[in-house]
mmCIF file of C-alpha atoms and ligand atoms in Angstrom:
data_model
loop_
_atom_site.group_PDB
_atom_site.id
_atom_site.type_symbol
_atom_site.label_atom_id
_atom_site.label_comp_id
_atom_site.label_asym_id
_atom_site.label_seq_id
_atom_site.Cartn_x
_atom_site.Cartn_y
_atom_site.Cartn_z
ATOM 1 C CA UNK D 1 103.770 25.763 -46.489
ATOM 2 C CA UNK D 2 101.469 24.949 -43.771
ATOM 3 C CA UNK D 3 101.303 27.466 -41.324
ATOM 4 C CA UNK D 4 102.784 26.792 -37.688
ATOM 5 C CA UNK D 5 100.873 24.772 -35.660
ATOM 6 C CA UNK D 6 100.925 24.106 -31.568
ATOM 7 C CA UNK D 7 101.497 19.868 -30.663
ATOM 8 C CA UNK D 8 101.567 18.009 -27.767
ATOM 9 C CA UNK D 9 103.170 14.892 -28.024
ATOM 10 C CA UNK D 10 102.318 12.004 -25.184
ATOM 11 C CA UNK D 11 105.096 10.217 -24.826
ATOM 12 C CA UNK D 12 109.088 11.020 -24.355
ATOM 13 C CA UNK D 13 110.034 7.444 -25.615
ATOM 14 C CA UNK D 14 111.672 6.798 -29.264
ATOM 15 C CA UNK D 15 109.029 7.252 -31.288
ATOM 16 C CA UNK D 16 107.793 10.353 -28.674
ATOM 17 C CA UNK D 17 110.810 11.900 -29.013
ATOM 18 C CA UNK D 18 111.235 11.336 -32.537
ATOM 19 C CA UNK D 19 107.878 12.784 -33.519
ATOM 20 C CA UNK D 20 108.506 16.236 -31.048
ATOM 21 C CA UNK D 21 111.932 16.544 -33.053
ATOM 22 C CA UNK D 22 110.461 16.220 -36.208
ATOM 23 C CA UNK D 23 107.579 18.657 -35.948
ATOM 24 C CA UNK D 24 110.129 21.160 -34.314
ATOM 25 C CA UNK D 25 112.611 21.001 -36.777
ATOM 26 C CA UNK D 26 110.025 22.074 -39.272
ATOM 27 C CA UNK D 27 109.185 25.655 -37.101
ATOM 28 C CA UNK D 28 106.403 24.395 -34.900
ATOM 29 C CA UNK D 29 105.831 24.131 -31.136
ATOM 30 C CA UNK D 30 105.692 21.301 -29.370
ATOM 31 C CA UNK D 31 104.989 20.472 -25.520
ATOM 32 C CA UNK D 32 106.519 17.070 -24.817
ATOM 33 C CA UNK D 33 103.934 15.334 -22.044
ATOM 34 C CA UNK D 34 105.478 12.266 -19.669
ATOM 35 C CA UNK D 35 104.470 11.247 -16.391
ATOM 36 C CA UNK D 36 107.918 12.097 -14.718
ATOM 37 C CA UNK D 37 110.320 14.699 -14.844
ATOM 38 C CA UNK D 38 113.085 11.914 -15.071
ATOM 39 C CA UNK D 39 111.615 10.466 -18.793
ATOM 40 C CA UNK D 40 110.879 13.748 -20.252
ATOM 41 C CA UNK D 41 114.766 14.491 -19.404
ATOM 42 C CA UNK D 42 115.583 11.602 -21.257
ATOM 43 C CA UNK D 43 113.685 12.295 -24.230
ATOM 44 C CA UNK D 44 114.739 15.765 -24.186
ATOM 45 C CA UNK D 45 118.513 14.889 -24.108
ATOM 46 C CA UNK D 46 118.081 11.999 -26.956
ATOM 47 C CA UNK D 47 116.451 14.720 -29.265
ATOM 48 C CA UNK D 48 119.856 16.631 -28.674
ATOM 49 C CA UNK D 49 121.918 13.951 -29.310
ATOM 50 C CA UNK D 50 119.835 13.105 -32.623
ATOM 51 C CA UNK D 51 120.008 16.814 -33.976
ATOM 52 C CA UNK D 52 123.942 16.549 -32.987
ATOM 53 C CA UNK D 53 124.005 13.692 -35.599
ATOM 54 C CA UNK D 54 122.428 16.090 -37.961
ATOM 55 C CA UNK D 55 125.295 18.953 -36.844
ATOM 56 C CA UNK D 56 127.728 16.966 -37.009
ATOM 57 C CA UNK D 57 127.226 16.188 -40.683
ATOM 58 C CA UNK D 58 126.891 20.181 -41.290
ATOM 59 C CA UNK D 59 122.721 19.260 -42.385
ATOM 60 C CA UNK D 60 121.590 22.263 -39.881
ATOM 61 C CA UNK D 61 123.747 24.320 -37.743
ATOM 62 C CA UNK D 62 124.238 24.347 -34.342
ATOM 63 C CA UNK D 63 122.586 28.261 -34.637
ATOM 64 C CA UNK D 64 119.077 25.715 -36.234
ATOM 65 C CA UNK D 65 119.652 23.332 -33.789
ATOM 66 C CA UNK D 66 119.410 25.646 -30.637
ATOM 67 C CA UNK D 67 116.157 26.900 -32.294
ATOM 68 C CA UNK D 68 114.731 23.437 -32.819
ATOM 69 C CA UNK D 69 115.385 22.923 -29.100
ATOM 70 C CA UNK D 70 113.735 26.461 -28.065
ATOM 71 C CA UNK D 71 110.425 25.372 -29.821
ATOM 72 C CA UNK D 72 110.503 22.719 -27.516
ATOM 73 C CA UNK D 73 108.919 22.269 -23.918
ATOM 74 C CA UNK D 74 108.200 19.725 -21.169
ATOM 75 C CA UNK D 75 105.477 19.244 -19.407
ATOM 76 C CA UNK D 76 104.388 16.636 -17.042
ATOM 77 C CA UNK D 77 100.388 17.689 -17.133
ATOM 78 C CA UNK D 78 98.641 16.674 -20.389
ATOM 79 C CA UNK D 79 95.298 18.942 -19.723
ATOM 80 C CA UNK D 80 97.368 21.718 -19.365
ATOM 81 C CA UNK D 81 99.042 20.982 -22.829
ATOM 82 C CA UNK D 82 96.763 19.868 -24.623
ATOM 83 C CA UNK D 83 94.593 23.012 -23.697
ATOM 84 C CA UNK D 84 96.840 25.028 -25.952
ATOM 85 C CA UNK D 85 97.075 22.802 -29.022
ATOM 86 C CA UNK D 86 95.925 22.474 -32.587
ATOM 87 C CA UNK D 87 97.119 18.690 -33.084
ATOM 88 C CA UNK D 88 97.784 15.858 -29.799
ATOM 89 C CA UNK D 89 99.709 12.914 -30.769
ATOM 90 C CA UNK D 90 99.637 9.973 -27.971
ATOM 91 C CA UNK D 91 102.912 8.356 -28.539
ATOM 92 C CA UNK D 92 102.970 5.641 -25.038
ATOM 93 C CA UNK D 93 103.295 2.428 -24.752
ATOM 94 C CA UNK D 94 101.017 -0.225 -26.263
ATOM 95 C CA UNK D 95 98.174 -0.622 -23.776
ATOM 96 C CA UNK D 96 95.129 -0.112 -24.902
ATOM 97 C CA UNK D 97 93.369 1.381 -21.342
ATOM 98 C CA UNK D 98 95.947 3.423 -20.814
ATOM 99 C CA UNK D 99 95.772 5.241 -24.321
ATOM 100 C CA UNK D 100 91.850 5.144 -23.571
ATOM 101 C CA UNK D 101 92.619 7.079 -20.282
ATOM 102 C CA UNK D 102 95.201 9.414 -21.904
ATOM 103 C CA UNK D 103 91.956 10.607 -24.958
ATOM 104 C CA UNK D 104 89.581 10.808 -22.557
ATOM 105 C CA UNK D 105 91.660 13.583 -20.628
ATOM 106 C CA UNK D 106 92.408 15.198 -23.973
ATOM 107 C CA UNK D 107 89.188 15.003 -24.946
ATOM 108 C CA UNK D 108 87.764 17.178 -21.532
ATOM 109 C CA UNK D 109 90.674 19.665 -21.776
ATOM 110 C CA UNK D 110 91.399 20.241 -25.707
ATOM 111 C CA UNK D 111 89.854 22.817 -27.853
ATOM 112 C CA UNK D 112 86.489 21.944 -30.206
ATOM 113 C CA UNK D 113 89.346 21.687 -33.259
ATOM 114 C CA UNK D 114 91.761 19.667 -31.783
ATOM 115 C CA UNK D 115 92.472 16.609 -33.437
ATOM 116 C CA UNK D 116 93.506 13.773 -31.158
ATOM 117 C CA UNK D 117 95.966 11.312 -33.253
ATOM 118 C CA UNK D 118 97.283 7.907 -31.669
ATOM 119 C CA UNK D 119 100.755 6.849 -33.056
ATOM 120 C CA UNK D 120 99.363 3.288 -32.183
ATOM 121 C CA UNK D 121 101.182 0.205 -33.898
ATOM 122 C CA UNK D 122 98.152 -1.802 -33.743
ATOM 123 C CA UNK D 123 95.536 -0.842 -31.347
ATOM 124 C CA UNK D 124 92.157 -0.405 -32.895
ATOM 125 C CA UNK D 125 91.183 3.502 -33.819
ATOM 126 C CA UNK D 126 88.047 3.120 -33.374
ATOM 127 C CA UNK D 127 88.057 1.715 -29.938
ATOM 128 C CA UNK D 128 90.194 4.341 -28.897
ATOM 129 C CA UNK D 129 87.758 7.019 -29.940
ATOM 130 C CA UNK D 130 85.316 5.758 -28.286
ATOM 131 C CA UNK D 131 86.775 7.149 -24.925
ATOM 132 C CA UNK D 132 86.261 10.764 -26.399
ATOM 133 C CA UNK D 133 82.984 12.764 -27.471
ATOM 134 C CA UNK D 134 84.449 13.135 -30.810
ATOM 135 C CA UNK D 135 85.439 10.175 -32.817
ATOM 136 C CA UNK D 136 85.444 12.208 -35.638
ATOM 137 C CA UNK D 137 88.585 14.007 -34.903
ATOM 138 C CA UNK D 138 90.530 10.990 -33.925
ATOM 139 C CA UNK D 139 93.120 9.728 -35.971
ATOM 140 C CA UNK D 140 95.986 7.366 -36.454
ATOM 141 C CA UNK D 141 99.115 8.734 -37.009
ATOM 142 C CA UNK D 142 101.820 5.657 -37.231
ATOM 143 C CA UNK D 143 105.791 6.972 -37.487
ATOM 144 C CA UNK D 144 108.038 4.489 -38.336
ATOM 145 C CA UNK D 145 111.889 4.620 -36.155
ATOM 146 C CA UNK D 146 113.638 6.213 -36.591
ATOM 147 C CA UNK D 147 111.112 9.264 -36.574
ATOM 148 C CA UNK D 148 113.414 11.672 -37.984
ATOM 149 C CA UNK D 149 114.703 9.876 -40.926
ATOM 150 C CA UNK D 150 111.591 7.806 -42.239
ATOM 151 C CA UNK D 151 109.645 9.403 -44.591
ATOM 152 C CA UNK D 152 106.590 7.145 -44.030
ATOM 153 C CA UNK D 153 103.491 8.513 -41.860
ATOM 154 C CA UNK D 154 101.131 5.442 -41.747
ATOM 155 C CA UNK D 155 97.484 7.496 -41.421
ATOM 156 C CA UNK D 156 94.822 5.194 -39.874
ATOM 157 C CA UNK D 157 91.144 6.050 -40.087
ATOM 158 C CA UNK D 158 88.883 4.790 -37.266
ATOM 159 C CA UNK D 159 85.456 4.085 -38.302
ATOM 160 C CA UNK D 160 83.981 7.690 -37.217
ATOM 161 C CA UNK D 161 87.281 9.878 -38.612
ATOM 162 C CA UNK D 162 86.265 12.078 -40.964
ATOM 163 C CA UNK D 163 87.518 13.482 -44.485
ATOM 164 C CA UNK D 164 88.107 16.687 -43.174
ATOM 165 C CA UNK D 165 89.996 15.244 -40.255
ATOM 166 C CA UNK D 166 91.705 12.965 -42.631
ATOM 167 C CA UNK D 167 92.838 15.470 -44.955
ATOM 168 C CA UNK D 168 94.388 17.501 -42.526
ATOM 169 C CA UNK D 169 96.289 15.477 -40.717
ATOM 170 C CA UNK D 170 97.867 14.482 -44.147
ATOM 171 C CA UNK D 171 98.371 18.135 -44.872
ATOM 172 C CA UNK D 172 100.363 18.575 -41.592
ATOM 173 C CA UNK D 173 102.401 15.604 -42.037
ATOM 174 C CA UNK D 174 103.491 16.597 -45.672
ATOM 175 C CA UNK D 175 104.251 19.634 -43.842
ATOM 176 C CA UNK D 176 106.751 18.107 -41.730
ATOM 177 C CA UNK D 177 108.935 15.988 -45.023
ATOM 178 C CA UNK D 178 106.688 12.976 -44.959
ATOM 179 C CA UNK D 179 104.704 11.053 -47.399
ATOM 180 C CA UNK D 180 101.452 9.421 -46.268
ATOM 181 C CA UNK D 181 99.679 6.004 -46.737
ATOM 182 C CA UNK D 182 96.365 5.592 -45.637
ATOM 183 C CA UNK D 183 94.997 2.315 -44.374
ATOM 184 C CA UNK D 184 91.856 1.138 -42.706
ATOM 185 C CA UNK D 185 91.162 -0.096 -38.856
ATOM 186 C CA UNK D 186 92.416 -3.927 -39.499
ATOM 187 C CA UNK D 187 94.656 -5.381 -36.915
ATOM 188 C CA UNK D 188 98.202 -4.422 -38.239
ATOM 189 C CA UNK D 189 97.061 -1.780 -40.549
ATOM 190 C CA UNK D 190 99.023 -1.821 -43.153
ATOM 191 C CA UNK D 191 102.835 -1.663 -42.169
ATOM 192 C CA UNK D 192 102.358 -4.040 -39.358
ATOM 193 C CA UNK D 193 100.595 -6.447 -41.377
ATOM 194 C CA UNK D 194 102.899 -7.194 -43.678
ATOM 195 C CA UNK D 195 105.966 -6.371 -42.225
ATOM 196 C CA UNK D 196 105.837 -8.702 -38.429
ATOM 197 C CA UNK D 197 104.582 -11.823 -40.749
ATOM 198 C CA UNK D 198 107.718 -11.373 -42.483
ATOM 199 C CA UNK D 199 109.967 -10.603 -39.419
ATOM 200 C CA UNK D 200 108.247 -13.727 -37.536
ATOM 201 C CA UNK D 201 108.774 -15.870 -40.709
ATOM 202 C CA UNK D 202 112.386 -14.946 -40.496
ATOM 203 C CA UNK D 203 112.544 -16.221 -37.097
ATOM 204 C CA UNK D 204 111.156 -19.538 -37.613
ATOM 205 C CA UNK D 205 113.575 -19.456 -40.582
ATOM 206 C CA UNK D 206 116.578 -19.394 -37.900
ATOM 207 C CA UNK D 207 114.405 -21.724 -35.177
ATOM 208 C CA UNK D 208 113.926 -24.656 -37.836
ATOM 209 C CA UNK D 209 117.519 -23.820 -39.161
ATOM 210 C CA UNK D 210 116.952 -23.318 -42.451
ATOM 211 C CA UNK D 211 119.941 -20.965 -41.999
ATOM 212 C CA UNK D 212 121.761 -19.047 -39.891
ATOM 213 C CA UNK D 213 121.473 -15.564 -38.182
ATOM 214 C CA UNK D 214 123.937 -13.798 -40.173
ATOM 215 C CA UNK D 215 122.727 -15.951 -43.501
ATOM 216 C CA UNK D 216 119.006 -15.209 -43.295
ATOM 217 C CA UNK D 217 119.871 -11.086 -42.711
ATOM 218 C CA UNK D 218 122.316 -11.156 -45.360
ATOM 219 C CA UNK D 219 119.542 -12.743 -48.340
ATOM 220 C CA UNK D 220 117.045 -10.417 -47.611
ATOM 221 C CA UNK D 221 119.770 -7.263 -47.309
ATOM 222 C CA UNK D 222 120.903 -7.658 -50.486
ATOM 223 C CA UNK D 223 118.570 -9.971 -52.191
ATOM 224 C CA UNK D 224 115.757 -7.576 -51.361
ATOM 225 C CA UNK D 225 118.164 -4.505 -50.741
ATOM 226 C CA UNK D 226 116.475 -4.173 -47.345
ATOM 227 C CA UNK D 227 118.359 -1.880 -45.588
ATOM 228 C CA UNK D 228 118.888 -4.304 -42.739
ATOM 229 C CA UNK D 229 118.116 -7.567 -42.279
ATOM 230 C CA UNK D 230 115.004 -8.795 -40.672
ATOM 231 C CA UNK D 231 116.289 -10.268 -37.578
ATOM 232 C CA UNK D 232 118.550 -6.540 -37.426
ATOM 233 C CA UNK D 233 115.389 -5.029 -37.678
ATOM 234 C CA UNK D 234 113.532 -6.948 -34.980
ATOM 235 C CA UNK D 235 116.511 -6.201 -32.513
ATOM 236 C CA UNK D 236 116.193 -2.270 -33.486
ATOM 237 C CA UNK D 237 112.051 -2.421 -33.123
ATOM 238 C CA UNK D 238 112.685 -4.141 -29.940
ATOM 239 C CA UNK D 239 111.417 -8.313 -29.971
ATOM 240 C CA UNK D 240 109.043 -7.339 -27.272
ATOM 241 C CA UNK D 241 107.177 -4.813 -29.890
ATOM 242 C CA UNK D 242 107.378 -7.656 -32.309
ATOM 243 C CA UNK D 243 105.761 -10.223 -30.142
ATOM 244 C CA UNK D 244 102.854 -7.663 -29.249
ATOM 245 C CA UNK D 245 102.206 -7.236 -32.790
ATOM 246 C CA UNK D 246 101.969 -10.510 -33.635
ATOM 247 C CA UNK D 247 99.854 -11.020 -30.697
ATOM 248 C CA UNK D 248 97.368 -8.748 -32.223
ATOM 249 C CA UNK D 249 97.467 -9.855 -35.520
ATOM 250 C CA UNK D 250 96.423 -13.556 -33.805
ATOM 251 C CA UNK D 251 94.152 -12.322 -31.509
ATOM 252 C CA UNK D 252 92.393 -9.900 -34.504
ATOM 253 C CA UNK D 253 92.466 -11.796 -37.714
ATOM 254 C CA UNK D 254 91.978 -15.187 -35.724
ATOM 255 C CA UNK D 255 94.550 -17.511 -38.458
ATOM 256 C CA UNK D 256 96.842 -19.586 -37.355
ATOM 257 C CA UNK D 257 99.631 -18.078 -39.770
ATOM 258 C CA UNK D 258 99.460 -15.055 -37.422
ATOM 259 C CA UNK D 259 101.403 -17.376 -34.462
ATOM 260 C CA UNK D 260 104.026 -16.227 -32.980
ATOM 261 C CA UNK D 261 107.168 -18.289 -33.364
ATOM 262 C CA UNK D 262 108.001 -19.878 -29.697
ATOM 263 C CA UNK D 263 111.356 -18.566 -30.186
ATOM 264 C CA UNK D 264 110.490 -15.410 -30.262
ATOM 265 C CA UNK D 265 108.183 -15.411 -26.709
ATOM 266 C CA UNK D 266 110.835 -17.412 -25.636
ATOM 267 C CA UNK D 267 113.795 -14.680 -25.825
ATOM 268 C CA UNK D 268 111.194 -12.041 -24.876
ATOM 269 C CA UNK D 269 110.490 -14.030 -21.643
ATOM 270 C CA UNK D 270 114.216 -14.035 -21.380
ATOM 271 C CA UNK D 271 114.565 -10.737 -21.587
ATOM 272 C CA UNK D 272 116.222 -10.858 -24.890
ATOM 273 C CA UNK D 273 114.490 -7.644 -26.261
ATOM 274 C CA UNK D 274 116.813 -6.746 -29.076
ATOM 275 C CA UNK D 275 118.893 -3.530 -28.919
ATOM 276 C CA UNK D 276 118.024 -2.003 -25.846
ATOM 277 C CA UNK D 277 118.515 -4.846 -23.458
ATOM 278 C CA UNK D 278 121.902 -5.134 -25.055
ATOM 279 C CA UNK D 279 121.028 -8.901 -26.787
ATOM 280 C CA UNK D 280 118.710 -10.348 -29.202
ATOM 281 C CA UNK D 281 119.777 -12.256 -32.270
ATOM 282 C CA UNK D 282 122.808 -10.484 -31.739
ATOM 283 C CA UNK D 283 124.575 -8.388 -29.221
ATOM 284 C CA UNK D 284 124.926 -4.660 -28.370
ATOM 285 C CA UNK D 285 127.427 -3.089 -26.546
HETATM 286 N N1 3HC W 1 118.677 10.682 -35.614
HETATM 287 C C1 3HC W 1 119.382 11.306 -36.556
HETATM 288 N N2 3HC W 1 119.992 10.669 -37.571
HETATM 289 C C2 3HC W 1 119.866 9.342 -37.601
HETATM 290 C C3 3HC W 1 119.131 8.618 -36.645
HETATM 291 C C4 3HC W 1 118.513 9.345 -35.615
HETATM 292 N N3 3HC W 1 117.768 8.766 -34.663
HETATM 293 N N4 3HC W 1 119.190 7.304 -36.960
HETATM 294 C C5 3HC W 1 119.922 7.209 -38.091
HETATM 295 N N5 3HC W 1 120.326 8.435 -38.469
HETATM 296 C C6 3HC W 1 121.079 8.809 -39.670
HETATM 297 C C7 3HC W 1 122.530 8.535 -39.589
HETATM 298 O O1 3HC W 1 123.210 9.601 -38.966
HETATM 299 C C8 3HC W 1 122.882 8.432 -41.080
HETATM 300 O O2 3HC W 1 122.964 9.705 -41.706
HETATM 301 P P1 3HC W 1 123.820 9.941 -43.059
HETATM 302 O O3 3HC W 1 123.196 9.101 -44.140
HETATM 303 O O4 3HC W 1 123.728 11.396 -43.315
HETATM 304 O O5 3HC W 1 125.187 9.454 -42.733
HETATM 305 C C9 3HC W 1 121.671 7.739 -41.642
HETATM 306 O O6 3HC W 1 120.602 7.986 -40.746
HETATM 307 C C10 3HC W 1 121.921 6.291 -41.749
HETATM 308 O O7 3HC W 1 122.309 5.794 -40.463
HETATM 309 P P2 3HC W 1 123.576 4.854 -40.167
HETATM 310 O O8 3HC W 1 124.692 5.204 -41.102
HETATM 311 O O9 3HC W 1 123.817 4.865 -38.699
HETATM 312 O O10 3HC W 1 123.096 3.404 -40.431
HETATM 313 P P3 3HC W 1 122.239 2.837 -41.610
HETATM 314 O O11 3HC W 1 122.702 3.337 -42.912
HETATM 315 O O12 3HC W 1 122.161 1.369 -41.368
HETATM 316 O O13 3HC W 1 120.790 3.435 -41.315
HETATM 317 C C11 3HC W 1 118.680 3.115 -40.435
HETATM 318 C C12 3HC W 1 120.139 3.216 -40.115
HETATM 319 C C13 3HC W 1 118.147 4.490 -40.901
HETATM 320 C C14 3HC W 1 117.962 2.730 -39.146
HETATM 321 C C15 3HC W 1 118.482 2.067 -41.582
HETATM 322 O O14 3HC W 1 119.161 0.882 -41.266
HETATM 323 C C16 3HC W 1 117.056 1.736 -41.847
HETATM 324 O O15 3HC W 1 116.354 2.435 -42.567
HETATM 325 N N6 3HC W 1 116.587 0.596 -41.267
HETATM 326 C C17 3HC W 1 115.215 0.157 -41.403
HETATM 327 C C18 3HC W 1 114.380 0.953 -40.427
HETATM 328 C C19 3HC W 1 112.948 0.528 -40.495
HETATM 329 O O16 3HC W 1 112.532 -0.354 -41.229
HETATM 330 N N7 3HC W 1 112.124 1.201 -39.682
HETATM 331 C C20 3HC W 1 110.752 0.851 -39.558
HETATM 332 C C21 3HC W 1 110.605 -0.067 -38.420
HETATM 333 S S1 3HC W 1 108.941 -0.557 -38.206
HETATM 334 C C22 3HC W 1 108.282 0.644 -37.286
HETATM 335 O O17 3HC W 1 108.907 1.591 -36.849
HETATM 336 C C23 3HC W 1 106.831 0.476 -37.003
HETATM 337 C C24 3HC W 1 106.586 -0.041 -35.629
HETATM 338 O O18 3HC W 1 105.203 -0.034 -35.430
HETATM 339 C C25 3HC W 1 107.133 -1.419 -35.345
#
């Protein structure tokens, strides 16, 4: 058992809120960092309606879950947080300058031992540490949604990240239920690489009609005993995610195979984002 350790998590989106959850349920504290009041309330309330899943089915007790929520806390200025912790996960949105931004100011403000991990799907580690004066404590730490239910941490080392960094942040991820894989700085890593090719394949499978939406989810359910489909799983990832991704891929590996379908840019352009907007391949009420 690892002792308890102090986080700040960047980030009160899904995967922000999912990784906060998760290192709370397992006894440590966690500041919760967004740039308004307004996001960090609704990362705050979906942790409580994820733990009331978890209630609900009598795994913890409503006794736990009041404790999981009092190791939490919200805080709208990084420095401050950061100041305080053992461990900073960055957990935004995929732009590269702004995650640059976001090390640098936890680089200025965090203690000498502070390692500084990026939950980044597919932007470079390396290039990342570069905005801080100590590449060798920065890290990718890649959770896969939902957070508190995947066992998978995805560890990605940068070019300067060392051993000792490495083995740590595997340490305190076992210590919070998960299993690690560790993959070099290539565009994708390892999930994405794999995984969008075969998400993107299954949309040109539906584009070209080689079958239909329902058909292509339902082979690779229960011919592969995926747990969802791969058109499911591009609506829950969200199709603008995907699209990035594969952007990335293209842009990185430079192969033609790496295109995005049209179809897919297309429903992104039309706001067809998968499970949040309500539609993708199919439709959410
Ligand atoms: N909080 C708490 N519990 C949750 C939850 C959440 N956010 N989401 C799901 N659950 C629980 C449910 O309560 C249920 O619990 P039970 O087994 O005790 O009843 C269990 O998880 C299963 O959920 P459901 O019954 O609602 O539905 P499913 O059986 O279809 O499971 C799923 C949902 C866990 C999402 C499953 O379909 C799944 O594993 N899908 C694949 C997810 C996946 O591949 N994720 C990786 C995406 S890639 C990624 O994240 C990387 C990024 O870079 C793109």
């Amino acid at each position: 058992m690892t002792d308890s350790i102090k986080v700040t998590v960047v980030g009160a989106g899904t995967m922000g809120n999912g990784i906060v959850q998760t290192f709370a349920t397992f006894g440590h504290t966690v500041t919760m960092v967004d740039v308004s009041e307004d996001a960090l309330e609704r990362g705050r309330a979906a942790i409580e309606k994820s733990l009331g899943r978890f209630v609900k089915k009598e795994k913890i007790s409503q006794d736990d879950c009041d404790e999981i929520m009092s190791r939490i806390s919200l805080s709208t200025d990084l420095a401050n947080a950061v100041s305080a912790s053992d461990l900073m996960i960055e957990a935004v949105f995929e732009n590269e300058e702004v995650k640059k931004d976001i090390f640098k100011t936890a680089d200025a403000a965090a203690p000498a031992h502070t390692i500084l991990a990026s939950n980044t799907s597919s932007i470079s580690i390396t290039r990342i540490a570069e905005a801080t004066n100590r590449p060798e404590k920065v890290i990718g730490m890649h959770f896969m949604n939902p957070v508190p239910i995947m066992k998978l941490v995805e560890i990605i080392r940068g070019e300067k990240t060392s051993d000792e960094t490495c083995a740590q942040t595997i340490s305190w991820s076992e210590a919070i239920g998960k299993t690690c894989g560790v993959a070099n700085d290539f565009p994708g890593f390892i999930a994405n690489r794999i995984l969008m090719p075969m998400i993107n394949e299954a949309v040109w499978s539906l584009h070209t009609g080689v079958g239909d939406r329902e058909s292509i989810d339902i082979v690779m359910k229960l011919g592969c005993n995926f747990p969802m489909g791969p058109l499911a799983l591009a609506d829950y990832i969200g199709l603008d995610i995907c699209l990035n991704i594969m952007d990335v891929l293209q842009d990185g590996l430079k192969e033609d195979k790496y295109a995005p379908c049209p179809m897919l840019r297309e429903m992104v352009e039309a706001g067809k984002l998968g499970v949040k907007s309500g539609v993708g391949f199919y439709e959410y009420s």
